[in-house]
Coordinates of C-alpha atoms in Angstrom, one line a residue:
X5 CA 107.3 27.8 37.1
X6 CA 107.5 31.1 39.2
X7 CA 108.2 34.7 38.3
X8 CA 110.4 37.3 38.0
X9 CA 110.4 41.5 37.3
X10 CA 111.7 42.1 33.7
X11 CA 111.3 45.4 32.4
X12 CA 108.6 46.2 34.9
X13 CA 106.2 42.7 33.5
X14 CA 106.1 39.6 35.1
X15 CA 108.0 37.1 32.8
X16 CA 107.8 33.0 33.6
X17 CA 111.3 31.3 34.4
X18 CA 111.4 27.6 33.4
X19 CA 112.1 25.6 36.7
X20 CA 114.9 23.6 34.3
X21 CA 117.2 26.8 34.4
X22 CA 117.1 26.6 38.5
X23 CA 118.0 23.3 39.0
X24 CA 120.5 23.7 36.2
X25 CA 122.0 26.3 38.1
X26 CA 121.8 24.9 41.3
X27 CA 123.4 21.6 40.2
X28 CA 126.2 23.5 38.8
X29 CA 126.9 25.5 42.1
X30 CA 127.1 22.3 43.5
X31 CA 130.0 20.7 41.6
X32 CA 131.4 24.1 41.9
X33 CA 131.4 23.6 45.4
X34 CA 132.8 20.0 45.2
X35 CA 135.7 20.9 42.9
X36 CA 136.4 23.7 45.4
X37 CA 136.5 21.2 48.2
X38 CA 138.6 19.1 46.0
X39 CA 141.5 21.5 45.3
X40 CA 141.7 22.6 49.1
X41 CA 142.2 19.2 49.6
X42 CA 144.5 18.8 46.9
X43 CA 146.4 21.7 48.1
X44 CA 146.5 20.9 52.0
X45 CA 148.3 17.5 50.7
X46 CA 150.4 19.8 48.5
X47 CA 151.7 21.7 51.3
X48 CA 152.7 18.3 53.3
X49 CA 154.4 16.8 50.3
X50 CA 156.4 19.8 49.8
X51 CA 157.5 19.8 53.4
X52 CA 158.3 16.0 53.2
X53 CA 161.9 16.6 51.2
X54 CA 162.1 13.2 49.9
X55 CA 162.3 12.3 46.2
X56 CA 159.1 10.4 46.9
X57 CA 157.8 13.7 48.3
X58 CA 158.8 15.0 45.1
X59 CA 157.0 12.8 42.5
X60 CA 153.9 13.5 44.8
X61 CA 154.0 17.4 44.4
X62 CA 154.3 16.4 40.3
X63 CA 151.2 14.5 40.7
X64 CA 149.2 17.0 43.1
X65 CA 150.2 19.8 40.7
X66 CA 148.6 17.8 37.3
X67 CA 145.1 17.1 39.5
X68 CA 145.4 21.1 40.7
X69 CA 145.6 22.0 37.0
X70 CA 142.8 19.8 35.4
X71 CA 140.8 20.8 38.6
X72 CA 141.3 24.6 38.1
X73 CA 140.3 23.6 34.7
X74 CA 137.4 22.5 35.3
X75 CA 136.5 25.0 38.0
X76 CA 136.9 27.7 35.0
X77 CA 134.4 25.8 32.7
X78 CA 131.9 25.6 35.5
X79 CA 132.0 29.1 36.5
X80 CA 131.5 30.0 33.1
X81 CA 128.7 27.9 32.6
X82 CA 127.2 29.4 36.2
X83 CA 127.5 33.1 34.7
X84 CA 125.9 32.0 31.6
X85 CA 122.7 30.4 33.1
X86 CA 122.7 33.8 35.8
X87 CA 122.4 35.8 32.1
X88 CA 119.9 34.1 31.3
X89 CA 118.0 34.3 34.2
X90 CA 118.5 37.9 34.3
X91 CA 117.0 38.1 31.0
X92 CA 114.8 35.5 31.0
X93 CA 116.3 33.9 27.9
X94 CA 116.2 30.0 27.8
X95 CA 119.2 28.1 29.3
X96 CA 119.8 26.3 26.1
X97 CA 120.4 28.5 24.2
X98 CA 122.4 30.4 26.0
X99 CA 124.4 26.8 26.8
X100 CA 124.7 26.6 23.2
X101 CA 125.7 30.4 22.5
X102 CA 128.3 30.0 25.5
X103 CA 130.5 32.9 26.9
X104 CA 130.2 36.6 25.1
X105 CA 133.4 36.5 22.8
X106 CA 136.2 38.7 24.0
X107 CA 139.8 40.1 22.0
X108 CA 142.7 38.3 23.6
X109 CA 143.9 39.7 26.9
X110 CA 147.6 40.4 27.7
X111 CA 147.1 40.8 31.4
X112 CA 144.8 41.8 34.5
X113 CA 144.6 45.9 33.4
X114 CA 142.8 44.4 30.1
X115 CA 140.1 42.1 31.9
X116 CA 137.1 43.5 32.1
X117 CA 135.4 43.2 35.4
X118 CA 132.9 39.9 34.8
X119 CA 136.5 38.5 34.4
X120 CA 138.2 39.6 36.9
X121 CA 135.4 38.4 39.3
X122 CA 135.7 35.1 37.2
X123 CA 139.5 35.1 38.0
X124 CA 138.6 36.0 42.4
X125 CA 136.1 33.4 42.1
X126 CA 138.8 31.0 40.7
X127 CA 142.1 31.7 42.7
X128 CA 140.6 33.2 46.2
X129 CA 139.3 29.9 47.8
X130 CA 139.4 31.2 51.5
X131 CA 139.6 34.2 52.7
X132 CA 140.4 33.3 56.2
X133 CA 143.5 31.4 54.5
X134 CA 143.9 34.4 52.2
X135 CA 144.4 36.7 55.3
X136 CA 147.7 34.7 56.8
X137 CA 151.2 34.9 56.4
X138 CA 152.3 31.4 56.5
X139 CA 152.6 29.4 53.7
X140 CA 148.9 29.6 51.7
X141 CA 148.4 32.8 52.7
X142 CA 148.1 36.4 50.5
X143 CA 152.0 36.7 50.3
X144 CA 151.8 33.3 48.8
X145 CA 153.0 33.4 44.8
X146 CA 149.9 31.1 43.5
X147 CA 147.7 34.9 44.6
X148 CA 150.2 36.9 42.0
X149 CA 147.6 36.5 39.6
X150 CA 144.8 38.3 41.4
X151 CA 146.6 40.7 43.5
X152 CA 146.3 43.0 40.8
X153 CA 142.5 42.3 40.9
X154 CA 142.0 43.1 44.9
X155 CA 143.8 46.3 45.5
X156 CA 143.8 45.9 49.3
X157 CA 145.5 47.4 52.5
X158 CA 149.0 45.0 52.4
X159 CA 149.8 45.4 48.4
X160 CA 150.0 49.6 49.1
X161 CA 153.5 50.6 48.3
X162 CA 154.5 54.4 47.1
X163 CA 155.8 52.1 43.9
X164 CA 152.3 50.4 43.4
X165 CA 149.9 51.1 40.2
X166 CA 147.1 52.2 42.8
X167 CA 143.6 52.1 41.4
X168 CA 141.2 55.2 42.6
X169 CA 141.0 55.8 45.8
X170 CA 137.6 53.9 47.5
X171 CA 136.9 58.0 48.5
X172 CA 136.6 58.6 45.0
X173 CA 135.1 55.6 44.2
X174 CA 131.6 56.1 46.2
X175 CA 130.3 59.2 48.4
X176 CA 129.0 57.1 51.0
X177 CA 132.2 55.5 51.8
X178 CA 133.7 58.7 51.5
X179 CA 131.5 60.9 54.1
X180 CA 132.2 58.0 56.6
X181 CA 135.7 58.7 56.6
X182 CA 134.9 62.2 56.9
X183 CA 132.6 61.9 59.7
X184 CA 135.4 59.8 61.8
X185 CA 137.6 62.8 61.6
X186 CA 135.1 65.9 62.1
X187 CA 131.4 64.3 62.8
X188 CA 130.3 65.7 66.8
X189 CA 128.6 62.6 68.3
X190 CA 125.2 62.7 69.8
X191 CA 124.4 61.6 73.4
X192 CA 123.4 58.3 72.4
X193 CA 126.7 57.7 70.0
X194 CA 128.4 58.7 73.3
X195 CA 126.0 56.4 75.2
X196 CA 126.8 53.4 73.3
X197 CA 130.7 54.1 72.9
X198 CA 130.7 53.5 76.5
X199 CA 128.7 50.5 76.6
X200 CA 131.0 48.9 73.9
X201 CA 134.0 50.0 75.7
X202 CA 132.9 48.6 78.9
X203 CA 131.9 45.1 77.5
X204 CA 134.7 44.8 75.0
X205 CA 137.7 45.8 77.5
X206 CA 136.2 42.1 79.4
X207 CA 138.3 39.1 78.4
X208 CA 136.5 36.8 76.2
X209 CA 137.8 33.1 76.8
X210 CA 136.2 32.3 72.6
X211 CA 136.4 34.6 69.8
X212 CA 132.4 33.6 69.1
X213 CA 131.6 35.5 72.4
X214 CA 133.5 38.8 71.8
X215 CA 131.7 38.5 68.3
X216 CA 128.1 37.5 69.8
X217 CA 128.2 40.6 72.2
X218 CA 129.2 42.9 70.1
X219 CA 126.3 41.9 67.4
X220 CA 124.0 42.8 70.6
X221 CA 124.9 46.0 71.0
X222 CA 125.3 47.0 67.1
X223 CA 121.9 45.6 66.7
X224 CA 119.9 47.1 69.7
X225 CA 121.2 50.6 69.0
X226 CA 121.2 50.7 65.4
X227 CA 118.2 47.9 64.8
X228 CA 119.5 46.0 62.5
X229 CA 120.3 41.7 62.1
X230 CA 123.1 40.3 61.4
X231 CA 124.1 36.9 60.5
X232 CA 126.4 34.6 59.2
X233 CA 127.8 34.0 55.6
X234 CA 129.7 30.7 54.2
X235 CA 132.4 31.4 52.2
X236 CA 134.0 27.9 51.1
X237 CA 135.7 27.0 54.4
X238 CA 134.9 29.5 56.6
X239 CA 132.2 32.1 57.9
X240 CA 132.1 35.7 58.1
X241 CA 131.6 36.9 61.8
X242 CA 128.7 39.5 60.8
X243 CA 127.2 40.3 57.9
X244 CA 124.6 42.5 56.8
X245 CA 123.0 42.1 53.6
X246 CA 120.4 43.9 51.6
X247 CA 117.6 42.2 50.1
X248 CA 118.4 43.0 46.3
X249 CA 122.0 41.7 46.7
X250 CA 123.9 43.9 48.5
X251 CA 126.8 43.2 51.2
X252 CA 125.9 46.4 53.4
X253 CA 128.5 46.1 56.5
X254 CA 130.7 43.1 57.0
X255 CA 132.3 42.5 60.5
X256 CA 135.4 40.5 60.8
X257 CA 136.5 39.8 64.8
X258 CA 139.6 38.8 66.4
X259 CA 139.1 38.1 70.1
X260 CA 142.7 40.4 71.0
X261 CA 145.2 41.8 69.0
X262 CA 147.2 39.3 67.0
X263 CA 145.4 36.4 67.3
X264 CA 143.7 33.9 64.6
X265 CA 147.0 34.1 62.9
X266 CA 145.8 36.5 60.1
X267 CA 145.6 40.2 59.1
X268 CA 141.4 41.3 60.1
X269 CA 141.7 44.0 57.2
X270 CA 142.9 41.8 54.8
X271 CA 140.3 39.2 55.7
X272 CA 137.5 41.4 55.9
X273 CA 138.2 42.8 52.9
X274 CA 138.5 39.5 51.1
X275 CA 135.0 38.8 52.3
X276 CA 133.6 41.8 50.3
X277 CA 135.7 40.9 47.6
X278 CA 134.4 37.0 47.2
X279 CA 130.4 38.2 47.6
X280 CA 131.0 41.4 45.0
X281 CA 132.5 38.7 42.9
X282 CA 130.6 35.4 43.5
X283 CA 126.8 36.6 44.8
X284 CA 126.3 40.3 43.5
X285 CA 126.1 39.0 39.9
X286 CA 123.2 40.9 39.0
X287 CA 123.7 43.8 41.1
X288 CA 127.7 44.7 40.2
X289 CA 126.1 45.6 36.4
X290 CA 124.8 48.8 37.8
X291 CA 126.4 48.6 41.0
X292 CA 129.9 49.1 42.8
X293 CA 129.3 47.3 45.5
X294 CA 129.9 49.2 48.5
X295 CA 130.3 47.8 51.9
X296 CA 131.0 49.2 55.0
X297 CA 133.6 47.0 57.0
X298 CA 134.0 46.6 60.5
X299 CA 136.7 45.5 62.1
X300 CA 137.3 44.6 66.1
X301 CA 140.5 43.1 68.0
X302 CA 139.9 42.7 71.5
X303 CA 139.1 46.4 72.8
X304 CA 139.9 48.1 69.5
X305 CA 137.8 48.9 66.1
X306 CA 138.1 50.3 62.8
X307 CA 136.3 50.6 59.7
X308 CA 137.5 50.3 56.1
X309 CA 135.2 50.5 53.0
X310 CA 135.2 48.4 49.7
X311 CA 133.7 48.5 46.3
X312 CA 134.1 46.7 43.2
X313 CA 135.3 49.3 40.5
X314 CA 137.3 47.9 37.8
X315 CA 138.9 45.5 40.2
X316 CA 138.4 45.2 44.2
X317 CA 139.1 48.2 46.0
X318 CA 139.4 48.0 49.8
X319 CA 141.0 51.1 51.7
X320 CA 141.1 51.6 55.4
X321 CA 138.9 54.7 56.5
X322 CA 140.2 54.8 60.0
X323 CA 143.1 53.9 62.1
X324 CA 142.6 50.8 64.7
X325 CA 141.1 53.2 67.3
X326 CA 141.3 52.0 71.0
X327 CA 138.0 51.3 72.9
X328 CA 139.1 51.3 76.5
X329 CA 137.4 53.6 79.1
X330 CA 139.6 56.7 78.6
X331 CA 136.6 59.8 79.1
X332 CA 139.8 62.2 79.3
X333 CA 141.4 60.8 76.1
X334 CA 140.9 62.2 72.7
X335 CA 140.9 58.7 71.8
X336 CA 137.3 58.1 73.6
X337 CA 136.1 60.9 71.1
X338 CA 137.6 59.2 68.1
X339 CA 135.7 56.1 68.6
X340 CA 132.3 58.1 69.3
X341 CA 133.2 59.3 66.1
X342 CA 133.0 55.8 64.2
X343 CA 130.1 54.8 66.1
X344 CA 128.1 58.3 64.7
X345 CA 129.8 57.3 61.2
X346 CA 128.2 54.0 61.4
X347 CA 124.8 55.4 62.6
X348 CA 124.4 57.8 59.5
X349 CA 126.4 55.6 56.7
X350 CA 123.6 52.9 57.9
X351 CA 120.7 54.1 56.4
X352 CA 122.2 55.7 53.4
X353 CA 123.8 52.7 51.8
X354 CA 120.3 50.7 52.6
X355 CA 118.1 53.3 50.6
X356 CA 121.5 53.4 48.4
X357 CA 120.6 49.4 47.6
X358 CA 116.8 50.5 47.6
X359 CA 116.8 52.5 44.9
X360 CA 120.2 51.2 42.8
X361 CA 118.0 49.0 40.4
X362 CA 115.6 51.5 40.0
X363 CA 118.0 54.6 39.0
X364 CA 119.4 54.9 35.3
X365 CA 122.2 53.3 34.7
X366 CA 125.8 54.0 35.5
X367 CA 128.0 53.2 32.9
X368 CA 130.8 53.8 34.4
X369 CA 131.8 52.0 37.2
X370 CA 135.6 51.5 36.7
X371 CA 135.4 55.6 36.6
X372 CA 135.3 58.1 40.4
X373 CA 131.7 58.6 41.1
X374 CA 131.9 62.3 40.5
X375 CA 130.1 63.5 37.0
X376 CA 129.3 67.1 37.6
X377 CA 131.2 70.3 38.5
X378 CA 130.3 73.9 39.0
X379 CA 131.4 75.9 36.6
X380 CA 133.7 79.0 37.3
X381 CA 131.8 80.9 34.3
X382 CA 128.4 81.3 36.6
X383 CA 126.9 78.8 34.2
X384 CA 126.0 76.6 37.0
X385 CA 126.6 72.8 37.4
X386 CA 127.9 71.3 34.0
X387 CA 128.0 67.7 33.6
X388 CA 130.5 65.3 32.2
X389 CA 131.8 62.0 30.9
X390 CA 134.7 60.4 31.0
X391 CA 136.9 59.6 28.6
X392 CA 140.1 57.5 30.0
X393 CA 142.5 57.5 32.7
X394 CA 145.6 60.1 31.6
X395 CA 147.8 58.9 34.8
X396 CA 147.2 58.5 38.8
X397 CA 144.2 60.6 39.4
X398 CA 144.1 62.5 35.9
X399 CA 141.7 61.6 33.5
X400 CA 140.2 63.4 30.5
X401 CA 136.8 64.1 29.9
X402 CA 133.7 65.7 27.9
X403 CA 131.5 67.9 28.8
X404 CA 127.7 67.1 27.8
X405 CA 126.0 68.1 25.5
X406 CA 128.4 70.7 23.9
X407 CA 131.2 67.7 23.9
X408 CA 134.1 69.7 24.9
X409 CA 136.7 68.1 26.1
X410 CA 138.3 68.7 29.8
X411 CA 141.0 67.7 31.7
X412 CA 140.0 66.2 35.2
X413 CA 142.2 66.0 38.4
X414 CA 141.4 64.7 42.0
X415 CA 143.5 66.1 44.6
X416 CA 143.5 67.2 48.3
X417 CA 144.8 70.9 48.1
X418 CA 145.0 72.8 44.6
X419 CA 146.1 76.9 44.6
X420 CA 142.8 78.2 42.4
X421 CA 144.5 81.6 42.7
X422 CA 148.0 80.7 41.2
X423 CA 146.2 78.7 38.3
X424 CA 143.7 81.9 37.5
X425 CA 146.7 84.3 37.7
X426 CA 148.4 82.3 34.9
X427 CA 145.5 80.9 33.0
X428 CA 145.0 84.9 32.8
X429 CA 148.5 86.0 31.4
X430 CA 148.3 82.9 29.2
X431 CA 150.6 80.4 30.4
X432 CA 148.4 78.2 31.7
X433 CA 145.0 76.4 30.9
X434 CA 141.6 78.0 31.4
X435 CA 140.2 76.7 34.6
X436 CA 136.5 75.8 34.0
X437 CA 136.0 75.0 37.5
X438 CA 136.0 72.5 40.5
X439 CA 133.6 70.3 43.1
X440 CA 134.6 70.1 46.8
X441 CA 133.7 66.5 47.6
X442 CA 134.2 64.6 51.1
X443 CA 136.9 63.8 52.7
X444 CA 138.9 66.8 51.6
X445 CA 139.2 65.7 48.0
X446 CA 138.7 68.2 45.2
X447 CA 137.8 67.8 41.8
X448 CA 139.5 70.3 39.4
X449 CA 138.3 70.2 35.6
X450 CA 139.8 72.3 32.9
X451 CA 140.2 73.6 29.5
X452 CA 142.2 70.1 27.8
X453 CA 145.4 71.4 25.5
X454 CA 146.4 69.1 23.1
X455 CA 150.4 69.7 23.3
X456 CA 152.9 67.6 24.7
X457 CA 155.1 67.8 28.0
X458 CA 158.5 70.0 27.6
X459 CA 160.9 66.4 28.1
X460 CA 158.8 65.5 24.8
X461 CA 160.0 68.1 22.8
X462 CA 163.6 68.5 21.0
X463 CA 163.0 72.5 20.0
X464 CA 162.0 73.8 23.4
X465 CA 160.6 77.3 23.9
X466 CA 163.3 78.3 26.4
X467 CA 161.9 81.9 26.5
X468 CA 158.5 81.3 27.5
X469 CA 159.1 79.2 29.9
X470 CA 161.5 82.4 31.8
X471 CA 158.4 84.2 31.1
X472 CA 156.0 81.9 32.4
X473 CA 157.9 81.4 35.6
X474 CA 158.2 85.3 36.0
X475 CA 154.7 86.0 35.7
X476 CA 154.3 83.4 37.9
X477 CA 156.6 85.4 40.8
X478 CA 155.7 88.7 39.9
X479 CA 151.9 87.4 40.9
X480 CA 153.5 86.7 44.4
X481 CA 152.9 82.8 43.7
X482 CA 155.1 79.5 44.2
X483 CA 154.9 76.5 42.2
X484 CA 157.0 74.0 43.7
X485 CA 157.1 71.0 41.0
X486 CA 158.1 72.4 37.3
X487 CA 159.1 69.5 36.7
X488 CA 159.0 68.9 32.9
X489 CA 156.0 66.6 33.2
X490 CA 154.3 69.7 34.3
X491 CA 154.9 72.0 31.7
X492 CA 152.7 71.7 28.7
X493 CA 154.1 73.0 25.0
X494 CA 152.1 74.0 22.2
X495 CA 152.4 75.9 18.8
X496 CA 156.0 77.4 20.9
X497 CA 154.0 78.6 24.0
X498 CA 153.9 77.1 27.5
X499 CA 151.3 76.5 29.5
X500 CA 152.2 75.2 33.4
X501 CA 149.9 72.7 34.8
X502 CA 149.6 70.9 38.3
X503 CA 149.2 73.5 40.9
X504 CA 148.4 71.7 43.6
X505 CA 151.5 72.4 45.8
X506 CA 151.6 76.3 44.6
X507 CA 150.0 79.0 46.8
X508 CA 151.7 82.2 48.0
X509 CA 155.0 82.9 48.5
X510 CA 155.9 82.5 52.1
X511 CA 152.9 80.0 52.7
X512 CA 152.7 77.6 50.7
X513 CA 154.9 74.7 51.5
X514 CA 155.8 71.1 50.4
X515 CA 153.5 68.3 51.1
X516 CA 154.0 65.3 53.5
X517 CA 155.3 61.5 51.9
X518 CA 157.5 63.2 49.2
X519 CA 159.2 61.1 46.8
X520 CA 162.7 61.3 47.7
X521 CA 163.4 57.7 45.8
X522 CA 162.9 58.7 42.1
X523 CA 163.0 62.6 42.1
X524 CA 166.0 65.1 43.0
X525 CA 164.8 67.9 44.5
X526 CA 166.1 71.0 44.7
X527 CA 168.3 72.1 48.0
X528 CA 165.7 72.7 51.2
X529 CA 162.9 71.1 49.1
X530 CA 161.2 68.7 51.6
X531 CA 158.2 67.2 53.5
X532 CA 156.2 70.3 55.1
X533 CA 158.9 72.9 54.4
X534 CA 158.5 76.3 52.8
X535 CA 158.8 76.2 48.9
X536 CA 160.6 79.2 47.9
X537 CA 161.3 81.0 44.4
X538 CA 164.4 80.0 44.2
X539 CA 163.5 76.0 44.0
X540 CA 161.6 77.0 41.2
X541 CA 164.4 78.8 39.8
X542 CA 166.3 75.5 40.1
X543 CA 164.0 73.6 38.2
X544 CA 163.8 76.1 35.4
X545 CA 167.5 76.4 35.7
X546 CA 167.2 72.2 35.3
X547 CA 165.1 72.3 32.3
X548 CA 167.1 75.1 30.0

């Protein structure tokens, strides 16, 4: 027998449940092995072109599928014995009770997220095969199924459904990316920036020995250990892990640009995603998982940052930035900059993982990590809930206690002045206020209308909208998008929403990345020009 914490009492775990569990990672492991195998001689057979060729693939396909079976039923059976080791609870019964019944799902956006670490566990067998482009690799069709469930760097496309931003998604994360932009590096960041540039600019005849010096220097400056994780197949070239679970940094090398024959981001990232998934059982119930990733090719770094929200989120938090001796370069400074990142994101995600177990509960993880807000009334900080995801980065809201509900919108620039002007002649909704989080982003929360948009409705207030859009110019702002999906409609009246292109006229001008694919715009409207009164004369001119 031996012990474990439960509710703050030592509570006795049968031995029986251990080597239950241990003998079923082990034929986890085995039907793993098998289907690589399976699918190595799946990959010849298909490149043979014969008919024999062909009635082989049949027969490598039917093994796959009862293997994949199989695998399924023994992942289960693994998450059902972790349960009850969490609780204590005997392993028979929960054998006998089996998997917690769930309504039938329709597709990845209904899984909730033990299942869609069920479904990584399943489909993403190797990350460092993940990571390629040739056949096997993450452009491969047999990963459709679970791109939806890693949201990483390759599957961004203006088109794509993008989950919340990893900024959004954990303040740690989000400050590094912050301090890699604006963050003034101490003599000793400096200091070791030029000891990494000096010894990585040396050509390494082995990947292993770019990877084994640059674990010296991390380690000496920032006294830490690193080591080495299996995955399946392969290793991770640096991890660091936390003793109650969590992946803290991961570092993924390439000994020069372009070589190993697969993307570093997407590798790395697949890393965090398999130990969120597979090995942070407990921990992901309270936990998003964040990990800081580092990334070197040759004489060049980066960082990226992932968590485990509703699905895997990975985004990049710096460029590739150069690490040659350039002391007259603004480049040197930038990668002074990510070693100071590193130095303070260190210790914060370690007393992060100290104290995650130990804090109340956050329910919800599939939700940005922002709760609170300072009100615009002087009433202080007012805390919230959410409610659901409205579209992109709009959600709605309640404010607790009172249970008022809000409208909630992330965003990087927002004209408070333009929605306070209208919210005061009463065309637009009461703004209740806003947080300034890292990074730039900006949390706006306001009164919620329940109305619908003005291409909704057949019997359109014509009138108020002129008079809305007057008010709006007479004020001296700009909006820039009144597009109907911007203009609310209730009981006749309109209220304008989305002001985060307006600002004053003359100054306020169009963002950058536009969409120019599903939008007409009006003539002059584009990326960093002026918006003027007259496009939103267009637009009204449009809508009527």
């Amino acid at each position: 027998m031996r012990y474990c914490r439960s509710g703050g009492m030592p509570t006795l775990l049968p031995t029986t449940m251990e080597s239950q569990l241990e003998a079923v990672r082990q034929d986890i492991c085995s039907v793993k092995d098998k289907i690589m195998a399976i699918e190595q001689d799946l990959v010849i057979a298909k490149q043979s072109g014969n008919k024999g060729g062909e009635e082989e693939v049949n027969f490598l396909r039917g093994r796959l599928e009862k293997l994949d079976s199989q695998l399924v039923s023994l992942q289960e059976k693994e998450n059902i014995l972790l349960r009850g080791q969490a609780s204590a609870r005997p392993a028979e019964a929960l054998l006998e009770e089996g998997p917690p019944s769930k309504k039938a799902k329709t597709g990845v956006a209904d899984l909730d997220r033990e299942e869609v670490a069920a479904l990584i566990n399943k489909k993403l067998l190797s990350a460092s095969s993940y990571s390629k482009t040739a056949v096997g690799g993450w452009a491969d069709s047999r990963y459709k199924t679970i791109w939806a469930c890693m949201n990483f760097h390759r599957q961004h496309t203006q088109q794509d459904q993008r989950t919340t931003p990893v900024a959004l998604l954990d303040p740690i994360l989000a400050q590094v990316a912050e301090d890699c932009e604006v963050a003034a590096p101490t003599e000793g960041d400096c200091k070791l920036t030029i000891r990494v540039a000096s010894a990585m600019s040396e050509s390494f005849t082995k990947e292993g020995e770019r990877m084994d010096k640059f674990w010296e220097l991390l380690e000496h400056e920032y006294s830490v250990k690193f080591q080495r994780i299996e995955f399946d197949d392969a290793k991770t070239d640096g991890s660091l892990t936390h003793p109650k679970g969590g992946l803290v940094v991961n570092i993924e090398v390439k000994n020069e640009v372009g070589s190993g024959g697969g993307a570093i981001h997407v590798q790395n990232a697949a890393y965090a995603a398999k130990y969120a998934a597979g090995q942070a059982v407990l921990l992901r119930q309270v936990s998003t998982c964040p990990t800081l990733l580092i990334e070197l090719a040759g004489p060049n770094v980066s960082l990226s940052g992932a968590v485990f929200s509703n699905v895997v989120v990975c985004d990049q938090l710096t460029p590739m930035v150069s690490l040659l001796w350039q002391p007259h370069s603004p480049l040197m400074l930038q990668a002074a900059r990510c070693f100071a990142a590193v130095r303070m994101a260190l210790p914060r995600l370690l007393a992060y993982y100290d104290s995650v177990q130990s804090q109340p509960l956050r329910q919800q993880l599939d939700f940005p990590y922002p709760t609170s807000f300072l009100a615009s009334d002087g009433g202080g900080q007012a805390h919230f809930q959410y409610v659901q995801r409205l579209s992109g980065l709009c959600f709605k809201g309640v404010i607790q206690p009172r249970g008022q509900s809000v409208f909630i919108k992330f965003c990087r620039s927002y004209s408070f002045a333009a929605h306070q002007s209208m919210a005061a002649a009463g065309y637009a909704p009461a703004l209740l206020g806003f947080e300034q989080l890292a990074q730039g982003w900006l949390l706006i929360v306001q009164q919620f209308v329940d109305a619908v948009s003005w291409d909704e409705i057949a019997d359109k207030p014509v009138e108020s909208l002129k008079a809305a859009v007057h008010a709006l110019h007479a004020a001296g702002f700009v909006h820039g998008d009144l597009r109907g999906c911007n203009i609310l409609v209730a009981a006749g009246a309109v209220s304008l929403i989305d002001f985060e292109w307006a600002g004053i006229v003359g100054k306020a001008t169009y963002p950058y990345f536009m969409n120019h694919v599903d939008i007409q715009w009006p003539d002059g409207a584009s990326d960093g020009r002026l918006i003027t009164e007259s496009h939103d004369l267009w637009w009204l001119s449009s809508l009527i």
